[in-house]
């Protein structure tokens, strides 16, 4: 749960990282590297996982591994319930403050936990292989999304509709102290090779488009073997392994001895890189190999990039070295040509430069620092998206890069308002509460408003000529307001019943605040609601109205269920253009200028005044956003206005949709 602008940036966090399985792959290696650094920084990192071959490496690193029954990437029924029960228990017992999901089953579980327990959720997009519809239905639960490459970020924006403000590009981190130059003579010996024979190492998952690259490499090495004596080591496993094994056996039988060697997946491939004359790989493999000063030909899931040099390194990053985008399609002839050129033209100094480039931009300490900074921003509700930009060639001649800027230096350079300035500038917020015969519910409403963490507050109750005990209820809260610092209370009883729209408008006219918040008298707000909304508008001067996600309850506010009406970002405008309503009016907080321009609510659309008001604000050019955290609790009961006027809303929506194509 967010703690507002006072979050201490170096405060240790209790973090739950969800990784569905710990197979041998780039995602699992990245999570391990990040978790190790975060743990060294004092954070408590727990790994929730279904287990796998890499679990031992996590435990050896001193990380706590919590086994969970992940059975598929879309857990259902009994399995889903079991996962939720375990995660709830873990979050409560270990006081988890933030969940970071790395695969889609974990995201599904974490999204529900966020809905129930308000634990902020971060998700990392590791590629472009996710089922789009399923991911799209879950992504709105995330406080922020990390993409490991520019193409992955572009995919998320295009396919999922994520705005730039909700996504950061933070790459895979490389442990350059581990992946460093060295010898590995035993690796060739284990393959039965002569030490002088050239070796190409292809490290990859044997699946998807990568299988095409493996096939081309096998045929290219077969043709090069007679002239160059070259061998190929394939490091990896995957669903296409039977095909690759059959192809390798066929080539080896034609040669009469093994020139294609299949090692299977390796927990630590550093010796396979060091022993190689060239590494063929993509994404993380390419970066790890360059860090060992081994020449790299980048080719991967999306296509072919070719030999990586200092001059094209930044271009390689833009396509994630062939994993997420490509320059050309792979072919045996192109691969054969590039292998030959690199075997005869290797320049040691270029490999030193490439290692410095990897260190400058992908060092695990720098990457983990960026992730840690994002965590603190999420906790404070003041996220500033970042994008990793890669320069072509480092200008420093030394082998080690300059240290990364500290979080404090980054904050000083950031365009957003620093937390200290936000805290020092706390403008008055007026909370307008119209009410009519809600005496039995008004106590809970006012209690939640008085318990808001934000100050100063002006609470304005507009009594639309109630005939129950509203005045008595209000009197007790007026007395309490006198004893409450930073809070003023005003009660206005109308001389006759004027209706909801006029009561709200009267409240707007009385309001003195720079910000004006709505609040229905039968609903309840989370204590941090106004703090987070004001903070959002201060950090986003281009927005003027902000609502929040909400949950629905009947009698007991602890028994809430998810609402599906709310939309976010550009989908808000699309929704209203289509005649739909996706901002909970009671949760809305707006700048004073909105009221000054729009006036109050219309009296001509009884039952749909809130829909018309938000639509009018959008037409007038005001930007609207919804916070993804449920900070407003909407009460269902038999006498609420939304049920009374449901037919009006349905008719309006129907007419808007029917007329959309006219």
XYZ file of C-alpha atoms in Angstrom:
662
model
C 0.000 0.000 0.000
C 1.316 3.395 -0.920
C 2.580 5.526 1.915
C 2.342 8.836 0.113
C 5.057 11.394 -0.505
C 6.845 10.735 2.776
C 8.234 7.321 1.720
C 11.906 7.076 2.682
C 13.846 6.248 -0.455
C 16.392 3.953 1.247
C 13.856 2.140 3.412
C 14.176 -1.675 3.133
C 11.168 -3.287 1.474
C 9.524 -6.692 1.769
C 9.290 -7.797 -1.864
C 7.576 -10.866 -3.303
C 8.879 -11.849 -6.733
C 6.616 -14.288 -8.562
C 8.307 -16.513 -11.149
C 5.997 -19.323 -12.252
C 8.846 -21.779 -12.812
C 12.619 -21.738 -12.450
C 13.687 -23.330 -15.696
C 16.975 -22.416 -17.341
C 16.404 -19.224 -19.283
C 16.953 -15.504 -19.534
C 13.993 -14.504 -17.376
C 14.995 -16.763 -14.506
C 18.641 -15.646 -14.717
C 17.622 -11.990 -14.711
C 15.355 -12.391 -11.673
C 18.143 -14.181 -9.794
C 20.643 -11.422 -10.552
C 18.231 -8.638 -9.561
C 17.136 -10.403 -6.369
C 20.742 -10.954 -5.244
C 21.593 -7.257 -5.571
C 18.368 -6.139 -3.876
C 19.069 -8.501 -1.008
C 22.581 -7.062 -0.622
C 20.993 -3.615 -0.437
C 19.026 -4.726 2.615
C 15.682 -5.606 1.055
C 13.864 -8.790 2.024
C 13.214 -10.654 -1.242
C 11.034 -13.768 -1.316
C 10.761 -15.836 -4.497
C 7.331 -17.385 -5.109
C 7.675 -20.142 -7.688
C 6.676 -23.589 -8.819
C 10.337 -24.622 -8.675
C 12.647 -25.949 -11.357
C 16.303 -26.621 -12.201
C 17.476 -23.151 -11.166
C 15.905 -23.313 -7.698
C 19.208 -24.553 -6.265
C 21.037 -21.469 -7.562
C 18.473 -19.212 -5.890
C 18.897 -21.049 -2.588
C 22.700 -21.003 -2.908
C 22.458 -17.218 -3.268
C 20.745 -17.064 0.129
C 17.330 -16.222 -1.290
C 14.175 -17.553 0.336
C 12.302 -19.733 -2.166
C 8.615 -20.257 -1.399
C 7.201 -23.168 -3.404
C 3.762 -22.573 -4.926
C 1.577 -24.923 -7.015
C 1.932 -23.196 -10.394
C 0.714 -25.785 -12.915
C 0.057 -23.739 -16.063
C 0.250 -20.176 -17.345
C -3.505 -19.811 -16.761
C -4.375 -21.323 -13.362
C -8.057 -22.171 -12.997
C -10.502 -23.340 -10.341
C -8.859 -25.402 -7.585
C -5.304 -24.523 -8.628
C -6.110 -20.805 -8.788
C -7.795 -20.907 -5.370
C -4.811 -22.696 -3.847
C -2.406 -20.137 -5.310
C -4.499 -17.259 -3.996
C -4.755 -18.774 -0.518
C -0.993 -19.314 -0.319
C -0.196 -15.843 -1.618
C -2.659 -14.117 0.733
C -1.136 -15.940 3.680
C 2.399 -15.118 2.577
C 1.609 -11.441 2.005
C -0.019 -11.081 5.413
C 2.464 -13.103 7.441
C 5.571 -11.598 5.832
C 4.090 -8.097 5.512
C 4.801 -7.949 1.786
C 4.838 -4.340 0.571
C 5.255 -4.896 -3.170
C 4.783 -7.767 -5.628
C 6.876 -8.042 -8.792
C 5.509 -10.609 -11.265
C 7.610 -11.884 -14.156
C 5.306 -14.409 -15.833
C 1.621 -14.410 -16.643
C 0.299 -16.968 -14.132
C 1.971 -15.059 -11.319
C 0.513 -11.849 -12.715
C -2.988 -13.335 -12.606
C -2.565 -14.234 -8.937
C -0.905 -10.922 -8.040
C -3.632 -8.912 -9.761
C -6.264 -10.473 -7.508
C -4.119 -9.957 -4.414
C -3.738 -6.300 -5.368
C -7.520 -5.989 -5.619
C -8.008 -7.520 -2.182
C -5.054 -6.263 -0.140
C -3.922 -3.136 -2.051
C -0.356 -4.434 -2.385
C 1.213 -2.539 -5.338
C 2.070 -4.670 -8.351
C 4.885 -4.323 -10.887
C 5.101 -6.566 -13.955
C 8.048 -7.121 -16.289
C 7.409 -7.838 -19.971
C 10.281 -10.106 -20.992
C 9.249 -10.546 -24.620
C 6.404 -10.439 -27.101
C 5.164 -13.990 -26.681
C 2.310 -13.331 -24.223
C -1.347 -14.110 -25.044
C -2.456 -10.547 -25.760
C -6.069 -10.752 -24.614
C -5.223 -12.412 -21.319
C -2.377 -10.015 -20.586
C -4.536 -7.039 -21.519
C -7.158 -8.086 -18.973
C -4.546 -8.142 -16.197
C -2.219 -5.261 -17.024
C -4.514 -2.564 -15.608
C -3.839 -3.989 -12.153
C -0.192 -2.958 -12.376
C 1.106 0.202 -10.761
C 3.834 0.168 -13.407
C 5.194 -2.072 -16.150
C 8.836 -2.729 -17.039
C 9.829 -3.756 -20.564
C 13.274 -5.290 -21.036
C 13.793 -3.767 -24.490
C 12.533 -0.939 -26.727
C 10.656 -3.371 -29.043
C 8.941 -4.991 -26.043
C 7.857 -1.540 -24.850
C 6.568 -0.648 -28.323
C 4.627 -3.933 -28.444
C 3.028 -3.219 -25.066
C 1.999 0.270 -26.141
C 0.524 -0.911 -29.437
C -1.016 -4.250 -28.480
C -2.040 -3.522 -24.886
C -2.780 0.183 -25.153
C -0.289 1.065 -22.417
C 0.606 4.774 -22.326
C 4.232 5.864 -22.162
C 3.629 7.104 -18.618
C 2.956 3.568 -17.381
C 5.960 1.768 -18.841
C 9.702 1.957 -18.282
C 12.441 0.340 -20.350
C 14.879 -1.302 -17.933
C 17.070 -3.993 -19.531
C 18.342 -7.337 -18.341
C 21.257 -6.799 -15.993
C 24.601 -8.526 -16.535
C 26.965 -9.516 -13.734
C 30.179 -8.368 -15.418
C 32.268 -9.587 -12.475
C 31.125 -13.123 -13.305
C 30.862 -12.858 -17.080
C 34.441 -11.707 -17.634
C 37.256 -12.838 -19.937
C 38.976 -16.072 -18.966
C 40.025 -19.513 -20.147
C 37.918 -22.647 -20.299
C 40.117 -25.265 -21.945
C 38.240 -28.138 -20.329
C 35.073 -27.253 -22.248
C 36.572 -28.186 -25.635
C 38.166 -31.276 -24.113
C 34.787 -32.436 -22.853
C 33.421 -32.065 -26.393
C 36.262 -34.223 -27.730
C 37.763 -31.323 -29.696
C 41.327 -30.300 -30.315
C 42.174 -27.078 -28.489
C 43.198 -25.407 -31.771
C 39.938 -26.151 -33.583
C 37.567 -23.161 -33.851
C 34.364 -23.469 -31.840
C 31.057 -21.726 -32.404
C 28.800 -21.749 -29.330
C 25.084 -21.274 -29.947
C 23.292 -20.722 -26.656
C 19.514 -20.622 -26.949
C 16.204 -22.091 -25.981
C 15.369 -24.662 -28.651
C 11.953 -23.347 -29.586
C 10.036 -20.799 -31.652
C 11.974 -18.834 -34.259
C 15.244 -19.699 -32.549
C 15.028 -23.225 -33.957
C 15.341 -21.739 -37.459
C 18.602 -20.051 -36.447
C 19.897 -23.339 -34.982
C 19.068 -25.181 -38.200
C 20.890 -22.570 -40.310
C 23.901 -22.718 -37.978
C 24.131 -26.516 -38.236
C 24.162 -26.429 -42.040
C 26.561 -23.452 -42.141
C 29.064 -25.175 -39.830
C 28.828 -28.408 -41.826
C 29.874 -26.575 -44.995
C 32.619 -24.616 -43.199
C 34.102 -27.587 -41.375
C 36.269 -28.888 -44.213
C 37.915 -25.516 -44.840
C 37.976 -24.111 -41.312
C 37.763 -27.164 -39.045
C 34.968 -25.413 -37.162
C 32.683 -27.142 -34.633
C 29.313 -26.076 -33.227
C 28.211 -26.460 -29.593
C 24.463 -26.039 -29.044
C 23.752 -25.096 -25.431
C 20.082 -25.237 -24.493
C 16.901 -27.267 -24.459
C 13.279 -26.869 -25.435
C 10.314 -28.443 -27.204
C 12.125 -28.610 -30.567
C 15.049 -30.583 -29.117
C 14.075 -33.885 -30.842
C 14.228 -32.200 -34.262
C 17.607 -30.589 -33.527
C 19.023 -33.862 -32.156
C 17.942 -35.690 -35.309
C 19.464 -33.011 -37.545
C 22.748 -33.023 -35.595
C 22.957 -36.823 -35.742
C 22.412 -36.741 -39.500
C 25.229 -34.212 -40.021
C 27.602 -36.049 -37.665
C 26.941 -39.343 -39.470
C 27.765 -37.720 -42.792
C 31.067 -36.483 -41.339
C 31.887 -39.754 -39.634
C 32.525 -37.991 -36.300
C 30.916 -35.299 -34.172
C 31.167 -31.690 -35.294
C 27.752 -30.697 -33.879
C 27.708 -31.049 -30.079
C 24.552 -30.791 -27.978
C 25.339 -30.067 -24.350
C 21.804 -29.530 -23.100
C 20.930 -26.552 -20.938
C 23.645 -25.251 -18.603
C 22.956 -23.548 -15.296
C 25.990 -21.341 -15.899
C 27.140 -21.002 -19.541
C 30.178 -18.795 -18.842
C 32.669 -21.535 -19.815
C 30.768 -22.157 -23.051
C 31.230 -18.467 -23.903
C 34.910 -18.322 -22.934
C 35.807 -21.450 -24.883
C 34.142 -20.175 -28.062
C 35.690 -18.249 -30.919
C 32.222 -16.900 -31.742
C 28.949 -16.993 -29.822
C 25.658 -17.006 -31.713
C 22.889 -15.712 -29.509
C 20.376 -13.040 -28.777
C 19.175 -10.830 -25.941
C 20.793 -11.790 -22.646
C 23.091 -14.391 -24.230
C 24.553 -11.777 -26.577
C 25.223 -9.389 -23.680
C 26.769 -12.075 -21.457
C 29.052 -13.252 -24.259
C 30.165 -9.705 -25.078
C 30.953 -9.229 -21.393
C 33.401 -12.173 -21.667
C 35.018 -10.441 -24.678
C 33.856 -13.160 -27.073
C 32.753 -12.032 -30.573
C 28.996 -12.269 -31.070
C 26.717 -12.879 -34.031
C 23.259 -11.785 -32.941
C 20.329 -13.847 -34.198
C 17.202 -14.829 -32.375
C 13.487 -15.305 -32.152
C 12.578 -12.422 -34.459
C 15.358 -12.699 -37.012
C 18.961 -11.925 -37.884
C 21.083 -8.981 -36.785
C 24.602 -10.167 -37.591
C 28.024 -9.478 -36.047
C 27.864 -6.990 -33.180
C 30.447 -4.206 -33.333
C 30.928 -1.001 -31.350
C 29.470 0.998 -34.230
C 26.198 -0.978 -34.413
C 25.834 -1.816 -30.703
C 23.153 0.823 -30.102
C 21.220 -0.422 -33.140
C 21.491 -3.935 -31.745
C 19.919 -2.751 -28.496
C 17.016 -1.238 -30.432
C 16.120 -4.710 -31.772
C 17.366 -6.508 -28.638
C 20.002 -8.238 -30.716
C 17.486 -10.080 -32.870
C 15.230 -11.380 -30.116
C 12.440 -8.789 -30.321
C 13.074 -7.295 -33.775
C 15.466 -7.874 -36.665
C 17.351 -6.347 -39.569
C 17.044 -9.301 -41.980
C 15.691 -12.835 -42.015
C 18.162 -15.580 -41.050
C 19.816 -17.638 -43.787
C 22.533 -20.271 -43.940
C 24.555 -18.333 -46.523
C 24.556 -15.090 -44.518
C 25.511 -16.899 -41.327
C 28.262 -18.784 -43.142
C 29.651 -15.539 -44.587
C 29.659 -13.792 -41.193
C 31.286 -16.725 -39.372
C 34.108 -16.791 -41.927
C 34.635 -13.031 -41.724
C 34.769 -13.052 -37.933
C 37.105 -16.052 -37.699
C 39.634 -14.267 -39.894
C 39.122 -10.690 -38.760
C 38.760 -10.780 -34.998
C 40.014 -7.548 -33.395
C 40.706 -7.878 -29.690
C 40.396 -4.149 -29.024
C 36.824 -4.188 -30.373
C 35.852 -6.858 -27.870
C 37.249 -4.700 -25.067
C 35.098 -1.807 -26.277
C 32.008 -4.016 -26.415
C 32.638 -5.203 -22.862
C 32.847 -1.569 -21.736
C 29.568 -0.860 -23.528
C 27.880 -3.743 -21.729
C 29.296 -2.524 -18.422
C 28.218 1.055 -19.082
C 24.594 0.238 -19.872
C 23.749 -3.248 -18.570
C 25.769 -3.721 -15.374
C 23.547 -5.575 -12.897
C 24.204 -3.080 -10.094
C 22.976 -0.211 -12.288
C 19.924 -2.127 -13.497
C 19.003 -3.294 -9.990
C 19.383 0.292 -8.802
C 16.887 1.412 -11.445
C 14.444 -1.301 -10.370
C 14.906 -0.369 -6.702
C 14.271 3.290 -7.493
C 11.099 2.331 -9.363
C 9.905 0.295 -6.369
C 10.262 3.320 -4.107
C 8.481 5.525 -6.634
C 5.609 3.025 -6.789
C 5.386 2.978 -3.002
C 5.344 6.777 -2.928
C 2.925 7.072 -5.854
C 5.286 9.343 -7.780
C 6.407 7.202 -10.711
C 8.683 8.742 -13.304
C 9.033 6.419 -16.317
C 12.583 5.857 -17.527
C 14.013 4.623 -20.801
C 17.491 3.116 -21.111
C 19.316 4.867 -23.944
C 22.449 3.235 -25.340
C 25.243 5.268 -26.906
C 27.216 3.812 -29.792
C 30.719 3.914 -28.309
C 31.863 4.895 -24.818
C 34.264 7.810 -24.845
C 36.169 6.639 -21.777
C 39.397 4.761 -22.568
C 39.495 2.841 -19.279
C 38.117 -0.676 -18.977
C 35.628 0.172 -16.249
C 32.748 2.605 -16.704
C 31.941 5.578 -14.545
C 29.625 4.751 -11.659
C 25.926 5.179 -12.275
C 24.335 8.349 -10.904
C 22.850 7.948 -7.459
C 19.080 7.944 -6.933
C 19.467 11.363 -5.317
C 21.168 12.759 -8.427
C 18.459 11.296 -10.635
C 15.787 12.942 -8.529
C 17.473 16.307 -8.816
C 17.485 16.006 -12.595
C 13.931 14.717 -12.884
C 11.354 17.119 -14.340
C 8.629 16.028 -11.936
C 8.022 17.888 -8.704
C 10.312 16.478 -5.985
C 8.589 14.890 -2.986
C 9.828 17.611 -0.642
C 8.183 20.284 -2.740
C 4.926 18.351 -2.858
C 4.910 17.956 0.914
C 5.610 21.661 1.421
C 2.802 22.618 -0.944
C -0.471 21.199 0.407
C -3.362 23.171 -1.075
C -6.815 23.069 0.462
C -9.086 20.260 -0.747
C -12.868 20.717 -0.485
C -14.887 17.503 -0.158
C -18.477 17.956 -1.361
C -20.993 15.464 0.100
C -24.615 15.800 -1.089
C -27.081 13.792 0.984
C -30.791 13.043 1.194
C -32.229 10.752 3.871
C -28.957 8.878 4.395
C -28.640 9.377 8.157
C -28.170 5.637 8.683
C -25.178 5.597 6.301
C -23.723 9.071 6.740
C -21.704 8.182 9.851
C -19.546 5.679 7.960
C -19.086 8.113 5.089
C -17.954 11.003 7.307
C -15.737 8.732 9.389
C -13.816 7.760 6.236
C -13.478 11.420 5.209
C -12.247 12.507 8.652
C -9.701 9.653 8.550
C -8.127 10.886 5.313
C -4.355 11.237 5.632
C -4.434 14.470 3.631
C -4.642 17.899 5.245
C -5.943 20.609 4.989
C -9.493 19.466 4.266
C -12.743 21.375 3.958
C -15.762 19.075 4.370
C -19.024 20.415 2.933
C -22.273 18.505 3.560
C -25.231 19.654 1.447
C -28.458 18.340 2.972
C -31.122 18.229 0.239
C -33.945 18.790 2.758
C -33.763 15.368 4.419
C -36.683 14.172 6.548
C -34.683 11.749 8.719
C -32.066 12.302 11.459
C -29.402 13.763 9.167
C -29.111 16.984 11.206
C -28.446 15.033 14.404
C -25.748 12.918 12.747
C -24.094 15.973 11.230
C -24.087 17.854 14.547
C -21.870 15.239 16.187
C -19.355 15.456 13.336
C -19.393 19.254 13.376
C -18.347 19.096 17.032
C -15.617 16.573 16.260
C -14.316 18.817 13.470
C -13.642 21.563 16.003
C -11.206 19.205 17.737
C -9.537 17.995 14.517
C -6.455 19.783 13.220
C -6.382 20.785 9.576
C -10.086 20.147 8.998
C -13.025 22.534 8.687
C -16.646 21.433 8.485
C -19.634 23.171 6.874
C -23.249 22.000 6.869
C -25.870 23.552 4.604
C -29.495 22.431 4.724
C -31.524 23.373 1.645
C -34.996 24.863 2.289
C -36.600 22.414 -0.119
C -35.609 19.311 -2.022
C -33.807 20.410 -5.220
C -32.413 17.084 -6.399
C -28.932 15.598 -6.689
C -27.585 17.843 -9.466
C -28.444 21.121 -7.736
C -27.229 19.880 -4.360
C -23.830 18.991 -5.839
C -23.641 22.311 -7.675
C -24.410 24.184 -4.451
C -21.530 22.348 -2.806
C -19.205 23.382 -5.637
C -20.244 27.024 -5.139
C -19.447 26.891 -1.411
C -16.096 25.136 -1.938
C -12.969 27.204 -1.276
C -10.325 24.600 -2.135
C -7.837 24.561 -4.994
C -9.005 20.972 -5.488
C -12.594 19.762 -5.156
C -13.418 16.141 -4.350
C -16.755 14.398 -4.793
C -18.075 11.927 -2.244
C -21.464 10.193 -2.138
C -22.991 10.068 1.335
C -23.536 6.293 1.218
C -19.978 5.404 0.160
C -16.599 5.087 1.917
C -13.099 6.243 0.936
C -9.750 4.600 1.631
C -7.658 6.789 4.010
C -5.049 7.490 1.302
C -7.537 8.369 -1.429
C -7.198 12.170 -1.433
C -3.446 12.085 -0.730
C -2.830 9.948 -3.796
C -5.178 11.943 -6.019
C -3.666 15.317 -5.106
C -0.220 13.864 -5.564
C -1.168 12.598 -9.026
C -2.460 15.995 -10.161
C 0.604 17.770 -8.773
C 2.886 15.397 -10.657
C 0.752 15.561 -13.824
C -0.090 19.206 -14.556
C -1.621 18.222 -17.913
C -4.436 16.368 -16.101
C -7.323 18.126 -14.363
C -9.603 15.323 -13.126
C -8.653 12.061 -11.449
C -10.899 9.271 -10.224
C -9.894 5.966 -8.692
C -10.632 2.330 -9.177
C -13.340 1.201 -6.778
C -14.808 -1.873 -5.126
C -18.426 -2.721 -4.341
C -19.918 -3.788 -1.008
C -23.361 -4.123 0.573
C -23.377 -3.977 4.366
C -19.878 -5.013 5.438
C -17.121 -2.907 3.837
C -14.598 -5.685 4.459
C -16.592 -7.934 2.108
C -15.897 -6.170 -1.179
C -15.945 -7.338 -4.770
C -14.208 -6.058 -7.862
C -15.885 -3.527 -10.155
C -15.409 -3.721 -13.904
C -16.570 -0.269 -14.994
C -13.305 1.668 -14.668
C -10.988 2.298 -17.643
C -7.627 4.047 -17.845
C -5.575 6.402 -20.011
C -6.761 6.853 -23.600
C -9.429 4.189 -23.069
C -11.357 6.719 -20.960
C -11.923 9.026 -23.927
C -12.771 6.070 -26.174
C -15.306 4.855 -23.626
C -17.141 8.183 -23.396
C -17.096 8.606 -27.163
C -18.842 5.245 -27.361
C -21.475 6.407 -24.872
C -20.136 4.466 -21.892
C -19.354 5.681 -18.376
C -16.023 4.595 -16.869
C -15.250 7.114 -14.100
C -16.824 6.578 -10.693
C -18.215 10.059 -10.035
C -18.059 9.777 -6.249
C -14.321 9.058 -6.477
C -13.545 12.102 -8.634
C -11.154 14.872 -7.549
C -10.619 17.870 -9.840
C -8.864 21.174 -10.123
C -10.922 24.246 -9.286
C -10.591 25.514 -12.862
C -12.775 22.611 -14.049
C -15.715 23.909 -11.990
C -14.991 27.496 -12.984
C -15.257 26.575 -16.662
C -17.982 23.917 -16.611
C -20.143 25.181 -13.780
C -22.125 22.491 -11.997
C -24.119 19.439 -13.009
C -26.869 19.529 -15.606
C -30.478 19.267 -14.410
C -31.763 18.023 -17.768
C -30.466 14.449 -17.557
C -31.724 13.208 -14.211
C -29.899 10.012 -13.340
C -27.067 10.630 -15.811
C -25.720 13.952 -14.538
C -22.345 12.427 -13.652
C -21.955 10.869 -17.125
C -22.765 14.199 -18.780
C -20.365 16.134 -16.523
C -17.359 13.940 -17.313
C -18.258 13.914 -21.024
C -18.468 17.704 -21.004
C -15.079 17.973 -19.294
C -13.500 15.788 -21.977
C -15.092 17.829 -24.771
C -13.727 20.996 -23.126
C -10.208 19.580 -23.379
C -9.647 18.499 -19.767
C -7.616 15.308 -19.353
C -9.102 12.620 -17.094
C -7.354 9.671 -15.449
C -8.276 6.912 -13.003
C -5.837 5.660 -10.381
C -5.524 1.886 -10.625
C -5.601 1.250 -6.884
C -9.138 0.784 -5.464
C -9.425 3.777 -3.129
C -13.213 4.179 -3.126
C -15.795 1.722 -1.803
C -19.186 1.906 -3.505
C -22.185 0.743 -1.502
C -24.964 -1.275 -3.143
C -28.421 -0.938 -1.570
C -32.037 -0.824 -2.662
C -32.549 2.957 -2.603
C -29.392 4.142 -4.381
C -29.784 6.558 -7.300
C -27.828 4.453 -9.777
C -30.456 1.696 -9.539
C -33.347 4.128 -9.626
C -32.143 5.706 -12.871
C -30.584 2.659 -14.520
C -33.036 2.912 -17.432
C -31.946 6.464 -18.232
C -28.283 5.436 -18.394
C -29.067 2.424 -20.570
C -31.085 4.515 -23.002
C -28.323 7.111 -23.293
C -25.685 4.471 -23.914
C -27.867 2.698 -26.457
C -28.482 5.898 -28.422
C -24.802 6.848 -28.340
C -23.689 3.470 -29.660
C -26.392 3.378 -32.333
C -25.463 6.836 -33.539
C -21.724 6.279 -33.471
C -21.413 5.472 -37.150
C -23.886 8.074 -38.370
